[in-house]
Coordinates of C-alpha atoms and ligand atoms in Angstrom, one line a residue:
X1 CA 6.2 16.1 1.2
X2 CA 10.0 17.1 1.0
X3 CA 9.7 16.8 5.3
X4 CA 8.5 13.0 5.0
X5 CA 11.0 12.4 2.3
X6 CA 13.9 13.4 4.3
X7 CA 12.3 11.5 7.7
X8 CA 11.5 8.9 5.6
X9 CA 15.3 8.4 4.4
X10 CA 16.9 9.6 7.8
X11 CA 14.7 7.0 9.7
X12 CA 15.0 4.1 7.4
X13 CA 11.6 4.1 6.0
X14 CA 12.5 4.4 2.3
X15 CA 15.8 4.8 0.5
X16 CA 16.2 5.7 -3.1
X17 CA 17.0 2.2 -5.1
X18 CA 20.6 2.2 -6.0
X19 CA 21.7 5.4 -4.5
X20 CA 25.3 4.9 -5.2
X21 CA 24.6 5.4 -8.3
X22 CA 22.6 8.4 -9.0
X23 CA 19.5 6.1 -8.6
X24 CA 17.1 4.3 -10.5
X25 CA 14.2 6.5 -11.6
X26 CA 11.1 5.0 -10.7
X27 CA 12.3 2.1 -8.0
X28 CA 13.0 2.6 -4.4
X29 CA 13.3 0.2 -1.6
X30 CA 12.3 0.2 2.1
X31 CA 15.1 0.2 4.8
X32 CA 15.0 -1.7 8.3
X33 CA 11.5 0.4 9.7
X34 CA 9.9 1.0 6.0
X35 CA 9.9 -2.8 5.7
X36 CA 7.8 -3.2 9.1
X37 CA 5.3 -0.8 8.7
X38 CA 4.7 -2.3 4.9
X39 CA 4.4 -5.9 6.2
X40 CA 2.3 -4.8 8.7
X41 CA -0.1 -2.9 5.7
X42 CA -0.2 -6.1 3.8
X43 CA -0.5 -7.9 7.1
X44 CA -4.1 -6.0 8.2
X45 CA -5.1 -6.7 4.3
X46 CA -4.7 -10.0 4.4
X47 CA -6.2 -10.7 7.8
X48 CA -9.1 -7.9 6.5
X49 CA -9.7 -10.7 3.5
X50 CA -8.8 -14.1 4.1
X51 CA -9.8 -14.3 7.8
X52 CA -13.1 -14.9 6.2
X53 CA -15.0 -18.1 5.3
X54 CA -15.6 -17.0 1.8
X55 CA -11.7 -15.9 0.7
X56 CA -8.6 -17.8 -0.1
X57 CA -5.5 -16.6 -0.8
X58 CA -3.1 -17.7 -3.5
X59 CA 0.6 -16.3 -4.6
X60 CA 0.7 -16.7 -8.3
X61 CA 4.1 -16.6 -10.2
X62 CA 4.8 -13.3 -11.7
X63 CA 6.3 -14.2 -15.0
X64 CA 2.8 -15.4 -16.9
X65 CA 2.1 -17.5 -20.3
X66 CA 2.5 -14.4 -22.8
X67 CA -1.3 -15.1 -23.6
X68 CA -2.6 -14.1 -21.0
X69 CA -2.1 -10.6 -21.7
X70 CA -3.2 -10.6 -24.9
X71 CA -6.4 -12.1 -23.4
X72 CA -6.6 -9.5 -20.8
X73 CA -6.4 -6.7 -23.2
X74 CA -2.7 -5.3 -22.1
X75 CA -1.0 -6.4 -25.1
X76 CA -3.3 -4.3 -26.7
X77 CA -4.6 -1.3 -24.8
X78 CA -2.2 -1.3 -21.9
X79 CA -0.7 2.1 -22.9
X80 CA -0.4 5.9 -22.2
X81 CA -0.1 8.4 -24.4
X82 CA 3.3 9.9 -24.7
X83 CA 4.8 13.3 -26.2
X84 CA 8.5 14.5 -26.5
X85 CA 9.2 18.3 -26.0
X86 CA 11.5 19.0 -29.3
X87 CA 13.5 21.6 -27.2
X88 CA 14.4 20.0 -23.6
X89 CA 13.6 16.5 -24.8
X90 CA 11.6 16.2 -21.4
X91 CA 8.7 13.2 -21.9
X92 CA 5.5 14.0 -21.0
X93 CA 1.9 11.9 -20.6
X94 CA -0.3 13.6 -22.8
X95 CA -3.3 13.3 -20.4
X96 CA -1.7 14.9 -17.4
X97 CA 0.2 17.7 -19.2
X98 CA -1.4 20.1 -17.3
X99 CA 0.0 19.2 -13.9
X100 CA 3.6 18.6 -15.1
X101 CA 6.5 21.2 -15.6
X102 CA 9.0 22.7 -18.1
X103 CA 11.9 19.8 -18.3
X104 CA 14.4 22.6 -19.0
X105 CA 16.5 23.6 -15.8
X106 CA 16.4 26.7 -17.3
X107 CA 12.9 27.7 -17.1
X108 CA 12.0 26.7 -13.8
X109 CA 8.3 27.6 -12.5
X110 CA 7.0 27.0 -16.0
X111 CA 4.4 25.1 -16.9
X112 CA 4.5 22.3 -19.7
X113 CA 1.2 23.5 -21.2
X114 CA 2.7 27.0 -22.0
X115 CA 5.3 24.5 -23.7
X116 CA 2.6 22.9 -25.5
X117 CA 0.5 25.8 -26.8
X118 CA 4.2 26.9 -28.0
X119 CA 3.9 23.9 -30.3
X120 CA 7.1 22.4 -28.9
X121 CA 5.9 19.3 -28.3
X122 CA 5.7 16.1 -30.9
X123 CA 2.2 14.2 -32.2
X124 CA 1.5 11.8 -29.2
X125 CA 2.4 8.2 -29.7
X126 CA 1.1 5.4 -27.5
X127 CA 3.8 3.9 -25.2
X128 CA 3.0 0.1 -23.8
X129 CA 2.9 0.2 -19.9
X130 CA 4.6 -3.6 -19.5
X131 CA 8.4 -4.5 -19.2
X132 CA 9.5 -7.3 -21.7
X133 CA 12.0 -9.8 -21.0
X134 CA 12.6 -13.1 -23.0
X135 CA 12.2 -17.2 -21.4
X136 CA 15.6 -19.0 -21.9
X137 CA 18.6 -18.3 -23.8
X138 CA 17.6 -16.5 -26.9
X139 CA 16.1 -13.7 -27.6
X140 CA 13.4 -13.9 -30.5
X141 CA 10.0 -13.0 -30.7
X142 CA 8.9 -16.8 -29.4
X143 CA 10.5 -15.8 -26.1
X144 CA 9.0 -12.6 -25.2
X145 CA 7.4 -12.5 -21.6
X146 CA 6.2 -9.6 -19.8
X147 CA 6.9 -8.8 -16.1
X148 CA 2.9 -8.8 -14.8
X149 CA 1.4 -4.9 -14.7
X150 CA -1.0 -6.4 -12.2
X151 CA -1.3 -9.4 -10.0
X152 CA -4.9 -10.0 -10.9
X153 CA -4.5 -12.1 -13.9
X154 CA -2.9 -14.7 -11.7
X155 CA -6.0 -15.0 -10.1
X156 CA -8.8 -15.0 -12.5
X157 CA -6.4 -18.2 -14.5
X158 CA -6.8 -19.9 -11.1
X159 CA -10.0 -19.4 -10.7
X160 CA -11.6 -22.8 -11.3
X161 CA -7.9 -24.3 -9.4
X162 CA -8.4 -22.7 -6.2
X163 CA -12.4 -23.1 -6.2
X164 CA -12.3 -27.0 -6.5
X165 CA -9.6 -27.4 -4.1
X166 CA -11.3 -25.1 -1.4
X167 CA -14.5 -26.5 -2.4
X168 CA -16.2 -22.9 -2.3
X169 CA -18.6 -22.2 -3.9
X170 CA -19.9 -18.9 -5.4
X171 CA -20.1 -16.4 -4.0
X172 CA -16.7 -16.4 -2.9
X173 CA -13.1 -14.3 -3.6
X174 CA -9.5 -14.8 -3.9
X175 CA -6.5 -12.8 -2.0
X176 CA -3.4 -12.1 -3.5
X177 CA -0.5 -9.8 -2.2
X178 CA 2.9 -9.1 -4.8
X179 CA 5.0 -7.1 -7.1
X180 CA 3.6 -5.5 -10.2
X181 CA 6.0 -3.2 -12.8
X182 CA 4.4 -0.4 -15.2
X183 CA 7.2 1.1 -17.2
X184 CA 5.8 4.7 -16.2
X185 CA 6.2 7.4 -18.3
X186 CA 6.6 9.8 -15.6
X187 CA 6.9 8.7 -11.9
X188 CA 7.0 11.3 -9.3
X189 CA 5.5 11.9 -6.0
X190 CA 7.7 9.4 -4.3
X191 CA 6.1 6.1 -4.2
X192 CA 3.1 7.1 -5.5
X193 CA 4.0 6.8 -9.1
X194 CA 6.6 4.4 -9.3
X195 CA 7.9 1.5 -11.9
X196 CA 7.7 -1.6 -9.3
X197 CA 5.5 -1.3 -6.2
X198 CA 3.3 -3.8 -4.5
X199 CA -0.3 -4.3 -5.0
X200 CA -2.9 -6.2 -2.8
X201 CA -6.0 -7.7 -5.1
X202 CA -9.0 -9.4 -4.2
X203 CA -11.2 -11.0 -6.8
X204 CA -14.9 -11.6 -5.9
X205 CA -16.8 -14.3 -7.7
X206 CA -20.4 -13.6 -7.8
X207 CA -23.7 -15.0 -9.8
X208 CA -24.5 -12.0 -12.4
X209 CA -27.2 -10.4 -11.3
X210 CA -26.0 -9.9 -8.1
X211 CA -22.8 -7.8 -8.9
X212 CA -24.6 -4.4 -7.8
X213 CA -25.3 -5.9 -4.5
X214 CA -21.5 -6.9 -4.1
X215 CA -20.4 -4.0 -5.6
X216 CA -21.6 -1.9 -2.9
X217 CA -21.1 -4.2 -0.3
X218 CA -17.1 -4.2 -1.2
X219 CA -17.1 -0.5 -1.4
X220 CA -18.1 -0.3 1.9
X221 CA -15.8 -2.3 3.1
X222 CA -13.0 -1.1 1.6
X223 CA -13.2 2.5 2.8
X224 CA -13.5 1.3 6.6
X225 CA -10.6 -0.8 6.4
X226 CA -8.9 2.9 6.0
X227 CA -10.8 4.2 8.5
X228 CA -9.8 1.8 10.7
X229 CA -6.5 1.9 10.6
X230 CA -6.9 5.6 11.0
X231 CA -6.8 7.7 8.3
X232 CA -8.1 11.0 8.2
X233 CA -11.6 10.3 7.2
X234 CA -11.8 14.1 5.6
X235 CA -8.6 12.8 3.8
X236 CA -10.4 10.2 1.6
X237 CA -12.9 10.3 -0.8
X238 CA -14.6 8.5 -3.7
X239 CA -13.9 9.3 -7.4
X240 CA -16.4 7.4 -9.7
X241 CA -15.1 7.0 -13.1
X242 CA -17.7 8.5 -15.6
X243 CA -19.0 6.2 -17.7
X244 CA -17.6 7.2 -20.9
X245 CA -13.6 6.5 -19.4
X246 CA -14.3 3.2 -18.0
X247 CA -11.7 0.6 -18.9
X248 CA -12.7 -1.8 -21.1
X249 CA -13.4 -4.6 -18.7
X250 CA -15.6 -2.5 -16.4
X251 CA -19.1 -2.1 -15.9
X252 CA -18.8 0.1 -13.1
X253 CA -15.6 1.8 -11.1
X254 CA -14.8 3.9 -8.0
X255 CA -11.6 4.9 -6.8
X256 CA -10.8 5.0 -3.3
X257 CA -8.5 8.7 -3.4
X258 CA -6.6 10.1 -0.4
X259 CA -5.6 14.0 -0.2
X260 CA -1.9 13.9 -0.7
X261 CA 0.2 17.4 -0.3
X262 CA 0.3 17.5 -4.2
X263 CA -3.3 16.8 -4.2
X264 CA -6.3 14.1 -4.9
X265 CA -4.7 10.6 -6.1
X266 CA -6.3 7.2 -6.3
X267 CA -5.0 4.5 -3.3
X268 CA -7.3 1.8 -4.2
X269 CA -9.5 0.8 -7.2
X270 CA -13.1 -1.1 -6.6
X271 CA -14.2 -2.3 -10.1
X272 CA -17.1 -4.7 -11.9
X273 CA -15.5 -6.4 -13.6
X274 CA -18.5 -8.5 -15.2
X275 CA -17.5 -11.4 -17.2
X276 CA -14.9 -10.2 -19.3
X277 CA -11.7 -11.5 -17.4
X278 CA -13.4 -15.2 -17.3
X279 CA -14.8 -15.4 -20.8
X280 CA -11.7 -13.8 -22.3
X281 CA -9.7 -16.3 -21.2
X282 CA -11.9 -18.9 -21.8
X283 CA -11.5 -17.8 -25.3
X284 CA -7.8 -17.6 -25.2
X285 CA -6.8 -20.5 -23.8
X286 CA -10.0 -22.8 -25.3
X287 CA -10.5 -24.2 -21.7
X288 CA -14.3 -23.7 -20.0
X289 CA -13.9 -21.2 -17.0
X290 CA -17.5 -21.9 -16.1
X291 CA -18.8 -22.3 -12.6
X292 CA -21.2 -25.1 -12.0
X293 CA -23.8 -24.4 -9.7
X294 CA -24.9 -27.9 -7.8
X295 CA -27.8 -26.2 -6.2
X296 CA -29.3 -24.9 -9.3
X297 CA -27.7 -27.3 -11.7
X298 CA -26.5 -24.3 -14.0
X299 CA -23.2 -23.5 -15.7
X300 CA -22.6 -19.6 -15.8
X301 CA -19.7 -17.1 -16.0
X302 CA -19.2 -15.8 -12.9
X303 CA -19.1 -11.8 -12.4
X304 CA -15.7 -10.3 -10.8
X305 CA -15.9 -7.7 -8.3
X306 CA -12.3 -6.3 -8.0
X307 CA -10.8 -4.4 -5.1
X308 CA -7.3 -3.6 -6.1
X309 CA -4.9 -1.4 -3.8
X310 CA -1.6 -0.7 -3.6
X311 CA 0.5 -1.8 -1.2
X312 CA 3.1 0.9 -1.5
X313 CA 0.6 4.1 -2.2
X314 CA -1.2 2.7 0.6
X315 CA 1.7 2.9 2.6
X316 CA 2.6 6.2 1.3
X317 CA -1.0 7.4 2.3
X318 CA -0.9 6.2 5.6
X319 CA 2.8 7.7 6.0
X320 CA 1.9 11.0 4.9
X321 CA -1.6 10.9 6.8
X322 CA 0.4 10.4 9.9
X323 CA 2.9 13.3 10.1
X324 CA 2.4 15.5 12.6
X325 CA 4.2 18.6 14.0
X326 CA 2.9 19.2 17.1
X327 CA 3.9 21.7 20.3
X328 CA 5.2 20.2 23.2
X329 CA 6.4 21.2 26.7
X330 CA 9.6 20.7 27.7
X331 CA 11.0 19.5 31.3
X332 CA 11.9 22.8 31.7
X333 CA 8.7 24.2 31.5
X334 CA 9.4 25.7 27.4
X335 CA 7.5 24.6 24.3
X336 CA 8.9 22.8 21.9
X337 CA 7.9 21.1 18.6
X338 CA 7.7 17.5 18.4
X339 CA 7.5 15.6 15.0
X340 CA 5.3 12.5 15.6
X341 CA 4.3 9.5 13.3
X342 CA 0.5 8.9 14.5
X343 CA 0.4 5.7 13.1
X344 CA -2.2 3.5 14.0
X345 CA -0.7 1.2 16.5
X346 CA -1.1 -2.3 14.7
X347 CA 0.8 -0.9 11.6
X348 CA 3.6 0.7 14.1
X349 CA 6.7 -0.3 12.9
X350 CA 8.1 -0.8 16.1
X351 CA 6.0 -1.7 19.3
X352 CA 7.5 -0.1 22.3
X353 CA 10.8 1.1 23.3
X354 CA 12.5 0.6 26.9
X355 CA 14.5 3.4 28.4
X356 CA 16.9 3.0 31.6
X357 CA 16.6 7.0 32.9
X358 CA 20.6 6.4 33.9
X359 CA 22.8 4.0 33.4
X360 CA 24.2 2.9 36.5
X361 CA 22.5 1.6 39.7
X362 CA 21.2 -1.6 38.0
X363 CA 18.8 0.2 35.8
X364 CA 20.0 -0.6 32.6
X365 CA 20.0 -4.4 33.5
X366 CA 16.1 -4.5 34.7
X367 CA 15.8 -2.2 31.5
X368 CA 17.7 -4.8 29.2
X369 CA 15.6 -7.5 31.5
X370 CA 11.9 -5.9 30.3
X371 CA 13.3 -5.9 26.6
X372 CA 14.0 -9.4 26.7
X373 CA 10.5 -9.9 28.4
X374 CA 8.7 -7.9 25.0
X375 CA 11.3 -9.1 22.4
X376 CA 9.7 -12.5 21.6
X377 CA 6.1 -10.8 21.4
X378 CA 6.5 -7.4 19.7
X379 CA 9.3 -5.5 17.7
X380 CA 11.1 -3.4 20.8
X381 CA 13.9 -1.1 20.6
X382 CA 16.3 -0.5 23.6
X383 CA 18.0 3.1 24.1
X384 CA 20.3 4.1 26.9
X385 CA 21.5 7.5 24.5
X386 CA 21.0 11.0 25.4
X387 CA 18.2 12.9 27.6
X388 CA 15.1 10.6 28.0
X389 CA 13.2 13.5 26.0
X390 CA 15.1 12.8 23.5
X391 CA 14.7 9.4 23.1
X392 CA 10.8 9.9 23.9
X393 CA 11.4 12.1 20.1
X394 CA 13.3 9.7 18.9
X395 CA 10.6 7.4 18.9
X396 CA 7.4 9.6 18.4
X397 CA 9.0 10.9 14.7
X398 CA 8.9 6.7 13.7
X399 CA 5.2 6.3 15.3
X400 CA 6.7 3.8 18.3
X401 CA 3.0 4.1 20.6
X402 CA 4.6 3.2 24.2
X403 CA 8.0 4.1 25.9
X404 CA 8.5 2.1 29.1
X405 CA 11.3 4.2 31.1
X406 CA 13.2 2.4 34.5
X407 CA 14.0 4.6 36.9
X408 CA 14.8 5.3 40.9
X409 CA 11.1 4.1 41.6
X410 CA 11.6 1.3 39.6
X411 CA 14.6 0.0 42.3
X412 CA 11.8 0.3 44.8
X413 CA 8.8 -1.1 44.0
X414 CA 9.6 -2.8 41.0
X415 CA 7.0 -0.8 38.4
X416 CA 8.2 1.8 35.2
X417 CA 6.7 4.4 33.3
X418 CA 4.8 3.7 30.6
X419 CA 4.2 7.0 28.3
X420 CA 1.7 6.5 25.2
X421 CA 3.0 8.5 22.2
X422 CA -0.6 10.6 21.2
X423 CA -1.4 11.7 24.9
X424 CA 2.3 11.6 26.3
X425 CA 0.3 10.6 29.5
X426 CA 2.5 8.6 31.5
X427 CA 1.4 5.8 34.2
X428 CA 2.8 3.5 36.6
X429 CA 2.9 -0.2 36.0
X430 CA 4.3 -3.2 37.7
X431 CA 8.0 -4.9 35.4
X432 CA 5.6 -7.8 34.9
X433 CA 2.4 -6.5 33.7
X434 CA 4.3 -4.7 31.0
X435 CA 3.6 -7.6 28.4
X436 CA 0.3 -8.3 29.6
X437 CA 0.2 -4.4 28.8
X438 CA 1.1 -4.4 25.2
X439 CA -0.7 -7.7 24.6
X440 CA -4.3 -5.9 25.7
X441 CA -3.4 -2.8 22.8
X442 CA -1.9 -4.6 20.6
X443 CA -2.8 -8.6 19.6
X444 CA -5.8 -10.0 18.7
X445 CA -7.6 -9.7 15.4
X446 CA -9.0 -6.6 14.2
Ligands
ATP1 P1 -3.2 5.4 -12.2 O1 -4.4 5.9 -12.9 O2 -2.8 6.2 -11.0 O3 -2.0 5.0 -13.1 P2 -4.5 2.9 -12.3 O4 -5.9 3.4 -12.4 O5 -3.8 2.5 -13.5 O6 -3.7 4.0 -11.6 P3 -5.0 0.4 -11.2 O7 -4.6 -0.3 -12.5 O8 -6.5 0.4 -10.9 O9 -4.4 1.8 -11.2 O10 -4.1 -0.2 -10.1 C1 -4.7 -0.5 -8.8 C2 -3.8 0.1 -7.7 O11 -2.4 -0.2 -7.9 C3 -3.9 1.6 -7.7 O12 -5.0 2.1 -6.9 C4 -2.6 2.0 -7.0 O13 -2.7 1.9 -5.6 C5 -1.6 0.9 -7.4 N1 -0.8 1.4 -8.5 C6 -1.1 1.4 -9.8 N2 0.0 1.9 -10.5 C7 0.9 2.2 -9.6 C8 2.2 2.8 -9.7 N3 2.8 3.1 -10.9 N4 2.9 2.9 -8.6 C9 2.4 2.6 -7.4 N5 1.2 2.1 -7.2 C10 0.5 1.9 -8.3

C-alpha cells in the first residue's frame, strides 16, 4: 500500500487535500493523471448503464429538502457507534475495534482491544454520519441542511419526473454519478475510507414480485463489469449480509468486496430495496409515488433494485489491482525490475506516448508530427528525456499501453516502433496507420 501511495503522489494520481497545511483528514484530491483514470471509471459506468434502452441518467443537486432524510431514515439511523479512549483521546468505531490501533505514539504495535479490555475506553455514543450546513444567512434550526451521504435519494424523489419524461415504463432504472460526504469516524486506507468521495448509483424500478429475478440479474452484471475492466477475478468476491444486519430498507444485500493489502473491503453494494424508499417518501412528502401500469391498468409501488459503487474505492481497487513489479531485461542484456500499472487499457489514463530515439536528424519533428496526429483522438504524452528505457518505465509505472518510438528506420521507410506495455513486444508500423492503430484497441463501445 505505502508503494502505491508514494506512486500515486509522485505520478499525480492522488495528492493529500490541502497539503500545505498538514492536510485535511479524510479528503484528498486527484492530480493531472488521477483525474483521467477516474473519469474514465465513471466513464465505463455510465456507458455500462445508460447505453441501455431501459436506463436514464439524471444529476440531482446535492443539497436536498431536509425531509428527505428524515424520510430515508438517516436523520434517524444514519450513525456509527463511537468510543473515546480516556488516556490517548484516540476515537474509535466501536464495531471495528478490533482492527484498529493504540492512538498513543507511545505504544506503537498495540492493539486498541487490549485498550479496551483495560477499560480505558468511554460507554459508546452514536455519532450521526451527515455533515450539516444551514440555507441562507442565519443559522437556526429552520435552516439546517445536510450535505447528501448518498446520491440515491436524488433519484428515488425523481422517480415519477424522469419516468414521464422518458416515457419508460417499468421495468426500467436511473443512473447517477456525484459527490457524497460521511463525516467518518475513522478514515484510513487511503481513499477507501474517506469523508467526500464519489459514488456511481443505479436505481432499478421493478413490479414486486419480480425483484428476485432482478436481483440476481444485477448481481451478475455487476461483477462482470469488474471483470471486464480486468480485475483480478481471485481478487473479488461476494459478501452477503446475514439477515439479521440488513439495513432497514433491505430485503436482501450483497457486497461486491475486492482483496486490498489490508484485507477484504466492500467496492460496490447490490441491495433490494423493496418499497421502502418510494412509500417513505410518499408518506413524507404526501405526494403519490405510484407507478401506473397502462397494460394492466394497476397502480403499485415499484420495488428498487440498488447497485451502489464507489467511484473512488473503485478507483482505488482498480489502482491497487494493477501494481505490478515485474523483472525485466535490460539492453544490456541484465535484469532489472520494472514497476508497471496493468491497467486495463480503456481506463489508461494516458493512451500512448511518442518517443524520438534522438533528437537530431529530423526525428523529433516526425515524432512531434505523430503526436499531433493522436492528440485530437486520445490523451498522448511526448518525451524526448533520457534513455528510451527509461521513458518506456516512465510510462509503464502510470499504465500508458503503447509507446510509439521514431528512429533511423523511421527516416527510411517512414514506419516506428510500437511497444505494448504487458508483452513489451515491439512491431513495425507505417507513421500513418499509427491512429488507425490505436483506434482498433482502443474506441468503440464496450
Ligand atoms: P462501509 O460499511 O464501508 O462504511 P457502506 O455499507 O456504508 O460502506 P454503502 O452505503 O453501501 O456503503 O455505500 C455504497 C458504496 O459507496 C460503497 O460500496 C463504497 O464503494 C462507497 N462508499 C461508502 N462510504 C464510503 C467512504 N467513506 N469513502 C469512500 N467510499 C465510500
Amino acid at each position: 500500500m505505502d508503494k502505491i501511495v508514494s506512486l500515486a503522489k509522485r505520478r499525480g494520481f492522488v495528492f493529500q487535500s490541502s497539503e500545505i497545511y498538514g492536510g485535511l483528514n479524510g479528503c484528498w484530491d486527484y492530480g493531472p493523471l488521477g483525474v483521467e483514470l477516474l473519469k474514465n471509471v465513471k466513464d465505463e459506468w455510465w456507458k455500462a448503464m445508460t447505453f441501455r434502452e431501459d436506463i436514464e441518467g439524471i444529476d440531482a443537486a446535492i443539497l436536498m429538502h431536509p425531509r428527505v432524510w428524515e424520510a430515508s431514515g438517516h436523520v434517524e439511523n444514519f450513525s456509527d457507534p463511537m468510543v473515546d479512549c480516556r488516556e490517548c483521546k484516540a476515537r474509535f468505531r466501536a464495531d471495528q475495534i478490533e482492527d484498529a490501533m493504540c492512538g498513543n505514539p507511545g505504544f506503537k504495535g498495540r492493539k486498541a482491544s487490549k485498550c479496551q479490555a483495560e477499560g480505558k475506553f468511554t460507554e459508546a455514543r452514536q455519532f450521526n454520519l451527515m455533515f450539516k450546513t444551514f440555507i441562507g444567512p442565519v443559522e437556526d434550526a429552520g435552516a439546517v441542511v445536510y450535505l447528501r451521504p448518498e446520491t440515491a435519494q436524488g433519484i428515488f424523489v425523481n422517480f415519477l419526473n424522469v419516468q414521464s419524461a422518458s416515457r419508460q415504463k417499468i421495468p426500467f432504472g436511473i443512473a447517477q454519478i456525484g459527490k457524497a460526504f460521511r463525516n467518518e469516524i475513522n478514515t484510513k486506507n487511503f481513499l477507501f475510507r474517506t469523508r467526500e468521495f464519489e459514488q456511481m448509483e443505479m436505481q432499478y424500478f421493478v413490479k414486486p414480485g419480480t425483484d428476485v429475478e432482478w436481483f440476481e440479474q444485477w448481481r451478475t452484471l455487476r461483477m462482470q463489469w469488474f471483470l471486464d475492466l480486468g480485475v483480478t477475478r481471485e481478487k473479488l468476491q461476494w459478501h452477503q449480509h446475514e439477515k439479521e444486519k440488513l439495513a432497514h430498507y433491505a430485503k436482501d444485500a450483497y457486497d461486491i468486496e475486492y482483496q486490498f493489502p489490508f484485507g477484504w473491503g466492500e467496492i460496490e453494494g447490490v441491495h433490494n430495496r423493496t418499497d421502502f424508499d418510494l412509500s417513505r417518501h410518499e408518506q413524507y412528502s404526501g405526494k403519490s409515488m405510484k407507478y401506473f401500469d397502462e397494460a394492466a391498468k394497476e397502480k403499485f409501488t415499484p420495488y428498487i433494485i440498488e447497485t451502489s459503487a464507489g467511484a473512488s474505492r473503485s478507483f482505488m481497487a482498480f489502482l491497487v489491482d494493477a501494481y505490478r513489479e515485474e523483472e525485466a531485461p535490460t539492453a544490456d542484456g541484465n535484469v532489472e525490475v520494472r514497476t508497471v500499472m496493468k491497467l486495463h487499457r480503456r481506463l489508461a489514463p494516458l493512451k500512448a506516448a511518442v518517443f524520438p530515439l534522438v533528437n537530431r536528424d529530423g526525428m523529433p519533428e516526425i515524432g512531434r508530427k505523430i503526436e499531433a496526429a493522436i492528440r485530437p483522438h486520445f490523451r498522448v504524452f511526448y518525451d524526448d528525456s533520457g534513455a528510451v528505457g527509461r521513458r518506456y518505465r516512465r510510462q509503464d509505472e502510470v499504465g500508458t499501453p503503447y509507446c510509439f518510438t521514431v528512429d533511423s528506420q523511421t527516416l527510411q521507410d517512414e514506419t516506428v516502433t510500437v511497444r505494448e506495455r504487458d508483452s513489451m513486444k515491439q512491431e513495425r508500423l507505417g507513421i500513418d496507420a499509427v491512429v488507425r492503430y490505436l483506434t482498433d484497441r482502443l474506441a468503440g463501445g464496450r
